[in-house]
């Protein structure tokens, strides 16, 4: 099963790579109406000039969960390590058929592995939606720079559907055709919700009754502000951001509830492994063979009981 999961993970990464960095999947060319004010918002420059640039977003989305989950799992493990339960438990757990891992390493890799898988899944869902819909950004006509005279746009209701209508920079035009759903909104809310549920379900220490909600709501607030920034900078429509929020929330909830089961699982193993417990259970279920001496004693007890009655 370990090798099978690695194959699935590799396939997910490759599919995300093809969506992100190759032209294997062509973007749908959506038309527009002449002088449509919906797509005439100002273009504030490339994504790197945004208040939340991609470098910062990807660094936070990848680094913060890794750091937080690793530190939390280490602290929880050390708390149990210093308790009496560790002396009665196994120190390692078998993984696959060849190697042994500490329970701390196993849990940390499990939660981070599922989180990483979810990141690539969100990226695939978002890119698939952008390629299929080809929804136009609010600044599309600003970078498209259509020649309205050549297109015959004497009236605003004329619909232009051919790709050659634009005369601007092709990279900017292609980017302006990939806005639905918003990738930044989807990734930010996915990371925030996954971490919020992790902290809520895992940390059970005293004195965290208010600390956990504050941290969780703070993370969700940052994700919400990321989506607001996309609308404020005219890089996405409200519908793009809301769709991104829905995708990120749905994938995070599914992985936490159905895959890692609300982060349940012991940091340390029980006193006996399942392989050692099965023979004992089998011995208890086997039929008991009576010896001749036991049969003789039982018959004498039966005779004595008959004489008394």
CSV table of C-alpha atoms in Angstrom, one decimal:
chain,number,residue,atom,x,y,z
A,1,UNK,CA,0.0,0.0,0.0
A,2,UNK,CA,2.9,2.4,0.7
A,3,UNK,CA,4.2,2.0,-2.9
A,4,UNK,CA,0.7,2.4,-4.3
A,5,UNK,CA,0.3,5.7,-2.4
A,6,UNK,CA,3.6,6.9,-3.7
A,7,UNK,CA,2.5,6.2,-7.3
A,8,UNK,CA,-0.7,8.1,-6.7
A,9,UNK,CA,1.2,11.0,-5.3
A,10,UNK,CA,3.7,11.1,-8.2
A,11,UNK,CA,0.8,11.0,-10.7
A,12,UNK,CA,-0.9,13.9,-8.9
A,13,UNK,CA,2.3,16.0,-9.0
A,14,UNK,CA,2.8,15.3,-12.7
A,15,UNK,CA,-0.7,16.3,-13.6
A,16,UNK,CA,-0.4,19.5,-11.7
A,17,UNK,CA,2.9,20.2,-13.5
A,18,UNK,CA,1.3,19.7,-16.9
A,19,UNK,CA,-1.5,22.1,-16.0
A,20,UNK,CA,0.8,24.7,-14.6
A,21,UNK,CA,3.9,24.8,-16.8
A,22,UNK,CA,3.0,23.3,-20.2
A,23,UNK,CA,0.4,24.0,-22.9
A,24,UNK,CA,-0.9,20.5,-23.0
A,25,UNK,CA,-4.3,21.7,-22.1
A,26,UNK,CA,-5.4,24.7,-24.2
A,27,UNK,CA,-7.4,27.5,-22.6
A,28,UNK,CA,-11.0,28.1,-23.8
A,29,UNK,CA,-11.2,31.3,-25.8
A,30,UNK,CA,-14.2,33.2,-24.4
A,31,UNK,CA,-15.6,36.1,-26.4
A,32,UNK,CA,-16.6,39.6,-25.2
A,33,UNK,CA,-18.9,42.5,-26.0
A,34,UNK,CA,-17.4,45.7,-27.4
A,35,UNK,CA,-16.8,48.3,-24.7
A,36,UNK,CA,-18.0,45.9,-22.0
A,37,UNK,CA,-17.3,47.8,-18.7
A,38,UNK,CA,-17.0,44.6,-16.8
A,39,UNK,CA,-13.6,43.9,-18.3
A,40,UNK,CA,-12.2,47.5,-18.5
A,41,UNK,CA,-10.7,47.8,-15.0
A,42,UNK,CA,-7.1,49.0,-14.8
A,43,UNK,CA,-4.2,46.6,-15.0
A,44,UNK,CA,-2.0,47.0,-12.0
A,45,UNK,CA,1.0,45.1,-13.3
A,46,UNK,CA,2.1,41.4,-13.1
A,47,UNK,CA,1.4,39.1,-10.2
A,48,UNK,CA,4.8,39.9,-8.6
A,49,UNK,CA,3.7,43.5,-8.0
A,50,UNK,CA,0.6,42.4,-6.0
A,51,UNK,CA,0.2,43.0,-2.3
A,52,UNK,CA,0.2,39.1,-1.9
A,53,UNK,CA,2.7,38.0,-4.6
A,54,UNK,CA,2.8,34.3,-5.5
A,55,UNK,CA,6.2,33.8,-3.9
A,56,UNK,CA,4.9,35.0,-0.5
A,57,UNK,CA,1.7,33.0,-0.9
A,58,UNK,CA,3.4,29.7,-1.8
A,59,UNK,CA,6.0,30.2,0.9
A,60,UNK,CA,3.4,30.6,3.6
A,61,UNK,CA,1.1,27.8,2.2
A,62,UNK,CA,4.0,25.3,2.1
A,63,UNK,CA,6.2,26.5,5.0
A,64,UNK,CA,3.7,27.4,7.8
A,65,UNK,CA,1.9,24.0,7.9
A,66,UNK,CA,5.1,22.1,7.7
A,67,UNK,CA,6.6,24.1,10.6
A,68,UNK,CA,3.5,24.1,12.8
A,69,UNK,CA,2.6,20.4,12.3
A,70,UNK,CA,6.3,19.3,12.9
A,71,UNK,CA,6.6,21.4,16.1
A,72,UNK,CA,3.2,20.3,17.5
A,73,UNK,CA,3.8,16.6,16.8
A,74,UNK,CA,7.3,16.8,18.4
A,75,UNK,CA,6.0,18.5,21.5
A,76,UNK,CA,3.1,16.0,21.9
A,77,UNK,CA,5.5,13.1,21.5
A,78,UNK,CA,8.0,14.5,24.0
A,79,UNK,CA,5.1,14.9,26.5
A,80,UNK,CA,4.3,11.2,26.2
A,81,UNK,CA,7.9,10.3,26.1
A,82,UNK,CA,8.5,11.6,29.6
A,83,UNK,CA,5.4,9.9,30.9
A,84,UNK,CA,5.1,6.4,32.2
A,85,UNK,CA,3.1,5.3,29.1
A,86,UNK,CA,6.3,5.3,27.0
A,87,UNK,CA,8.0,2.6,29.1
A,88,UNK,CA,5.1,0.2,28.4
A,89,UNK,CA,4.9,0.8,24.6
A,90,UNK,CA,6.8,0.0,21.5
A,91,UNK,CA,9.4,2.5,20.3
A,92,UNK,CA,9.0,1.8,16.6
A,93,UNK,CA,6.4,0.8,14.1
A,94,UNK,CA,6.9,-1.2,10.9
A,95,UNK,CA,6.2,0.6,7.6
A,96,UNK,CA,5.9,-1.6,4.5
A,97,UNK,CA,8.1,-4.7,4.6
A,98,UNK,CA,11.5,-3.3,5.0
A,99,UNK,CA,11.9,-0.4,7.4
A,100,UNK,CA,10.9,0.8,10.9
A,101,UNK,CA,9.8,4.3,11.8
A,102,UNK,CA,9.4,6.1,15.0
A,103,UNK,CA,5.7,6.8,15.7
A,104,UNK,CA,6.5,10.6,15.7
A,105,UNK,CA,8.0,10.3,12.2
A,106,UNK,CA,5.1,8.2,11.0
A,107,UNK,CA,2.4,10.6,12.2
A,108,UNK,CA,4.2,13.7,11.0
A,109,UNK,CA,4.8,12.2,7.5
A,110,UNK,CA,1.2,11.1,7.4
A,111,UNK,CA,-0.4,14.5,8.1
A,112,UNK,CA,2.1,16.4,6.0
A,113,UNK,CA,1.8,13.9,3.1
A,114,UNK,CA,-2.0,14.2,3.1
A,115,UNK,CA,-1.7,18.0,3.2
A,116,UNK,CA,0.8,18.1,0.3
A,117,UNK,CA,-1.5,15.8,-1.7
A,118,UNK,CA,-4.4,18.2,-1.0
A,119,UNK,CA,-2.3,21.2,-2.2
A,120,UNK,CA,-1.6,19.6,-5.6
A,121,UNK,CA,-5.3,18.5,-5.8
A,122,UNK,CA,-6.5,22.0,-5.2
A,123,UNK,CA,-4.1,23.2,-7.9
A,124,UNK,CA,-5.4,20.6,-10.4
A,125,UNK,CA,-9.1,21.5,-9.7
A,126,UNK,CA,-8.4,25.2,-10.1
A,127,UNK,CA,-6.3,24.8,-13.3
A,128,UNK,CA,-9.0,22.5,-14.8
A,129,UNK,CA,-11.7,25.1,-14.1
A,130,UNK,CA,-9.6,27.9,-15.6
A,131,UNK,CA,-8.8,25.9,-18.7
A,132,UNK,CA,-12.4,24.8,-19.3
A,133,UNK,CA,-14.1,28.1,-18.6
A,134,UNK,CA,-11.5,30.6,-19.9
A,135,UNK,CA,-13.3,33.3,-17.8
A,136,UNK,CA,-12.0,36.8,-18.4
A,137,UNK,CA,-10.3,39.0,-15.8
A,138,UNK,CA,-11.7,42.4,-14.8
A,139,UNK,CA,-8.8,44.0,-16.7
A,140,UNK,CA,-9.0,41.8,-19.8
A,141,UNK,CA,-9.8,44.6,-22.3
A,142,UNK,CA,-7.0,46.7,-20.9
A,143,UNK,CA,-4.4,44.2,-21.8
A,144,UNK,CA,-6.2,42.9,-24.9
A,145,UNK,CA,-6.2,46.3,-26.6
A,146,UNK,CA,-8.7,45.4,-29.3
A,147,UNK,CA,-8.9,47.5,-32.4
A,148,UNK,CA,-12.6,48.5,-32.2
A,149,UNK,CA,-12.6,50.2,-35.6
A,150,UNK,CA,-11.3,47.1,-37.4
A,151,UNK,CA,-13.7,44.9,-35.4
A,152,UNK,CA,-16.7,47.0,-36.5
A,153,UNK,CA,-17.7,47.9,-32.9
A,154,UNK,CA,-20.0,50.8,-33.9
A,155,UNK,CA,-22.4,49.5,-31.3
A,156,UNK,CA,-21.5,48.2,-27.9
A,157,UNK,CA,-23.6,45.0,-28.1
A,158,UNK,CA,-21.5,43.5,-30.9
A,159,UNK,CA,-20.0,40.2,-29.7
A,160,UNK,CA,-16.4,39.4,-30.5
A,161,UNK,CA,-15.4,35.7,-30.3
A,162,UNK,CA,-12.3,35.3,-32.4
A,163,UNK,CA,-8.9,35.2,-30.7
A,164,UNK,CA,-7.2,37.5,-33.2
A,165,UNK,CA,-9.2,40.4,-31.8
A,166,UNK,CA,-6.5,41.2,-29.2
A,167,UNK,CA,-3.4,43.1,-30.1
A,168,UNK,CA,-1.7,43.3,-26.7
A,169,UNK,CA,0.9,41.1,-25.0
A,170,UNK,CA,0.1,37.5,-25.5
A,171,UNK,CA,1.3,36.4,-22.0
A,172,UNK,CA,-0.8,39.0,-20.3
A,173,UNK,CA,-3.8,38.1,-22.4
A,174,UNK,CA,-3.4,34.4,-21.6
A,175,UNK,CA,-3.2,35.1,-17.9
A,176,UNK,CA,-6.3,37.3,-18.1
A,177,UNK,CA,-8.2,34.4,-19.5
A,178,UNK,CA,-7.5,32.2,-16.5
A,179,UNK,CA,-9.3,33.7,-13.5
A,180,UNK,CA,-12.1,31.3,-12.6
A,181,UNK,CA,-11.8,30.0,-9.9
A,182,UNK,CA,-9.2,32.0,-8.1
A,183,UNK,CA,-6.1,29.9,-7.3
A,184,UNK,CA,-4.9,32.2,-4.6
A,185,UNK,CA,-8.2,32.1,-2.7
A,186,UNK,CA,-8.4,28.3,-3.0
A,187,UNK,CA,-4.9,27.6,-1.8
A,188,UNK,CA,-5.1,30.1,1.1
A,189,UNK,CA,-8.4,28.8,2.5
A,190,UNK,CA,-7.3,25.2,2.1
A,191,UNK,CA,-4.1,25.8,4.1
A,192,UNK,CA,-5.9,27.8,6.7
A,193,UNK,CA,-8.8,25.4,7.2
A,194,UNK,CA,-6.5,22.3,7.3
A,195,UNK,CA,-4.3,23.9,10.0
A,196,UNK,CA,-7.3,25.2,11.9
A,197,UNK,CA,-8.8,21.7,12.1
A,198,UNK,CA,-5.5,20.2,12.9
A,199,UNK,CA,-4.9,22.5,15.9
A,200,UNK,CA,-8.5,22.1,17.1
A,201,UNK,CA,-8.5,18.3,16.9
A,202,UNK,CA,-4.9,17.6,18.1
A,203,UNK,CA,-4.0,20.1,20.8
A,204,UNK,CA,-5.9,19.2,24.0
A,205,UNK,CA,-3.8,21.0,26.6
A,206,UNK,CA,-5.2,23.0,29.4
A,207,UNK,CA,-5.4,26.7,28.9
A,208,UNK,CA,-6.0,26.5,25.1
A,209,UNK,CA,-9.7,27.1,25.2
A,210,UNK,CA,-9.3,30.5,23.7
A,211,UNK,CA,-5.9,30.1,22.1
A,212,UNK,CA,-7.1,27.5,19.6
A,213,UNK,CA,-10.1,29.6,18.3
A,214,UNK,CA,-7.9,32.7,18.1
A,215,UNK,CA,-5.3,30.9,16.0
A,216,UNK,CA,-7.8,29.2,13.8
A,217,UNK,CA,-9.9,32.3,13.2
A,218,UNK,CA,-6.7,34.3,12.5
A,219,UNK,CA,-5.7,31.8,9.8
A,220,UNK,CA,-9.1,32.0,8.3
A,221,UNK,CA,-9.0,35.8,8.4
A,222,UNK,CA,-5.7,35.8,6.5
A,223,UNK,CA,-7.3,33.6,3.8
A,224,UNK,CA,-10.3,35.8,3.6
A,225,UNK,CA,-8.1,38.9,3.2
A,226,UNK,CA,-6.2,37.2,0.4
A,227,UNK,CA,-9.4,36.8,-1.5
A,228,UNK,CA,-10.4,40.4,-0.8
A,229,UNK,CA,-7.1,41.6,-2.1
A,230,UNK,CA,-7.7,39.8,-5.4
A,231,UNK,CA,-10.9,41.7,-5.9
A,232,UNK,CA,-9.5,45.0,-4.7
A,233,UNK,CA,-6.6,44.8,-7.2
A,234,UNK,CA,-9.1,43.9,-10.1
A,235,UNK,CA,-7.3,40.5,-10.6
A,236,UNK,CA,-10.5,38.4,-10.0
A,237,UNK,CA,-14.2,38.8,-9.8
A,238,UNK,CA,-16.2,38.1,-6.7
A,239,UNK,CA,-17.4,34.9,-8.3
A,240,UNK,CA,-13.9,33.7,-8.9
A,241,UNK,CA,-12.9,34.2,-5.3
A,242,UNK,CA,-16.0,32.5,-3.9
A,243,UNK,CA,-15.5,29.5,-6.2
A,244,UNK,CA,-11.9,29.3,-5.0
A,245,UNK,CA,-13.1,29.4,-1.3
A,246,UNK,CA,-15.6,26.6,-2.0
A,247,UNK,CA,-13.0,24.3,-3.7
A,248,UNK,CA,-10.4,24.8,-0.9
A,249,UNK,CA,-12.9,24.3,1.9
A,250,UNK,CA,-14.4,21.2,0.3
A,251,UNK,CA,-11.0,19.5,-0.3
A,252,UNK,CA,-9.7,20.4,3.2
A,253,UNK,CA,-12.8,19.1,4.9
A,254,UNK,CA,-12.8,15.8,2.8
A,255,UNK,CA,-9.2,15.0,3.6
A,256,UNK,CA,-9.5,15.8,7.3
A,257,UNK,CA,-12.7,13.9,7.9
A,258,UNK,CA,-12.4,11.0,5.5
A,259,UNK,CA,-8.6,10.4,5.1
A,260,UNK,CA,-6.9,11.4,8.4
A,261,UNK,CA,-10.1,10.9,10.4
A,262,UNK,CA,-9.9,14.2,12.3
A,263,UNK,CA,-6.2,13.6,13.0
A,264,UNK,CA,-6.9,10.6,15.3
A,265,UNK,CA,-4.1,8.2,16.1
A,266,UNK,CA,-1.8,7.3,18.9
A,267,UNK,CA,1.7,8.8,19.2
A,268,UNK,CA,2.8,5.5,20.8
A,269,UNK,CA,1.9,1.9,20.1
A,270,UNK,CA,0.1,-0.3,22.6
A,271,UNK,CA,1.9,-2.7,24.8
A,272,UNK,CA,1.5,-5.7,22.5
A,273,UNK,CA,1.5,-5.6,18.7
A,274,UNK,CA,-1.5,-7.1,16.8
A,275,UNK,CA,0.7,-9.9,15.6
A,276,UNK,CA,1.5,-10.9,19.1
A,277,UNK,CA,-2.1,-10.7,20.2
A,278,UNK,CA,-3.6,-13.0,17.6
A,279,UNK,CA,-2.0,-16.3,18.8
A,280,UNK,CA,-3.2,-15.7,22.3
A,281,UNK,CA,-6.7,-15.1,21.0
A,282,UNK,CA,-6.5,-18.2,18.9
A,283,UNK,CA,-5.4,-20.3,21.9
A,284,UNK,CA,-8.4,-19.0,23.9
A,285,UNK,CA,-10.8,-20.0,21.1
A,286,UNK,CA,-9.4,-23.6,20.8
A,287,UNK,CA,-11.3,-26.5,22.3
A,288,UNK,CA,-10.1,-27.7,25.7
A,289,UNK,CA,-9.1,-31.4,26.0
A,290,UNK,CA,-9.9,-33.0,29.4
A,291,UNK,CA,-7.3,-35.4,30.9
A,292,UNK,CA,-8.4,-38.8,32.4
A,293,UNK,CA,-7.8,-37.5,35.9
A,294,UNK,CA,-10.2,-34.6,35.3
A,295,UNK,CA,-12.8,-37.1,34.0
A,296,UNK,CA,-12.5,-39.3,37.1
A,297,UNK,CA,-12.9,-36.3,39.5
A,298,UNK,CA,-15.9,-35.1,37.6
A,299,UNK,CA,-17.6,-38.6,37.8
A,300,UNK,CA,-16.9,-38.9,41.5
A,301,UNK,CA,-18.4,-35.4,42.1
A,302,UNK,CA,-21.5,-36.5,40.1
A,303,UNK,CA,-21.9,-39.7,42.3
A,304,UNK,CA,-21.5,-37.7,45.5
A,305,UNK,CA,-24.1,-35.2,44.3
A,306,UNK,CA,-26.5,-38.1,43.5
A,307,UNK,CA,-26.1,-39.6,47.0
A,308,UNK,CA,-26.8,-36.3,48.7
A,309,UNK,CA,-30.0,-35.8,46.7
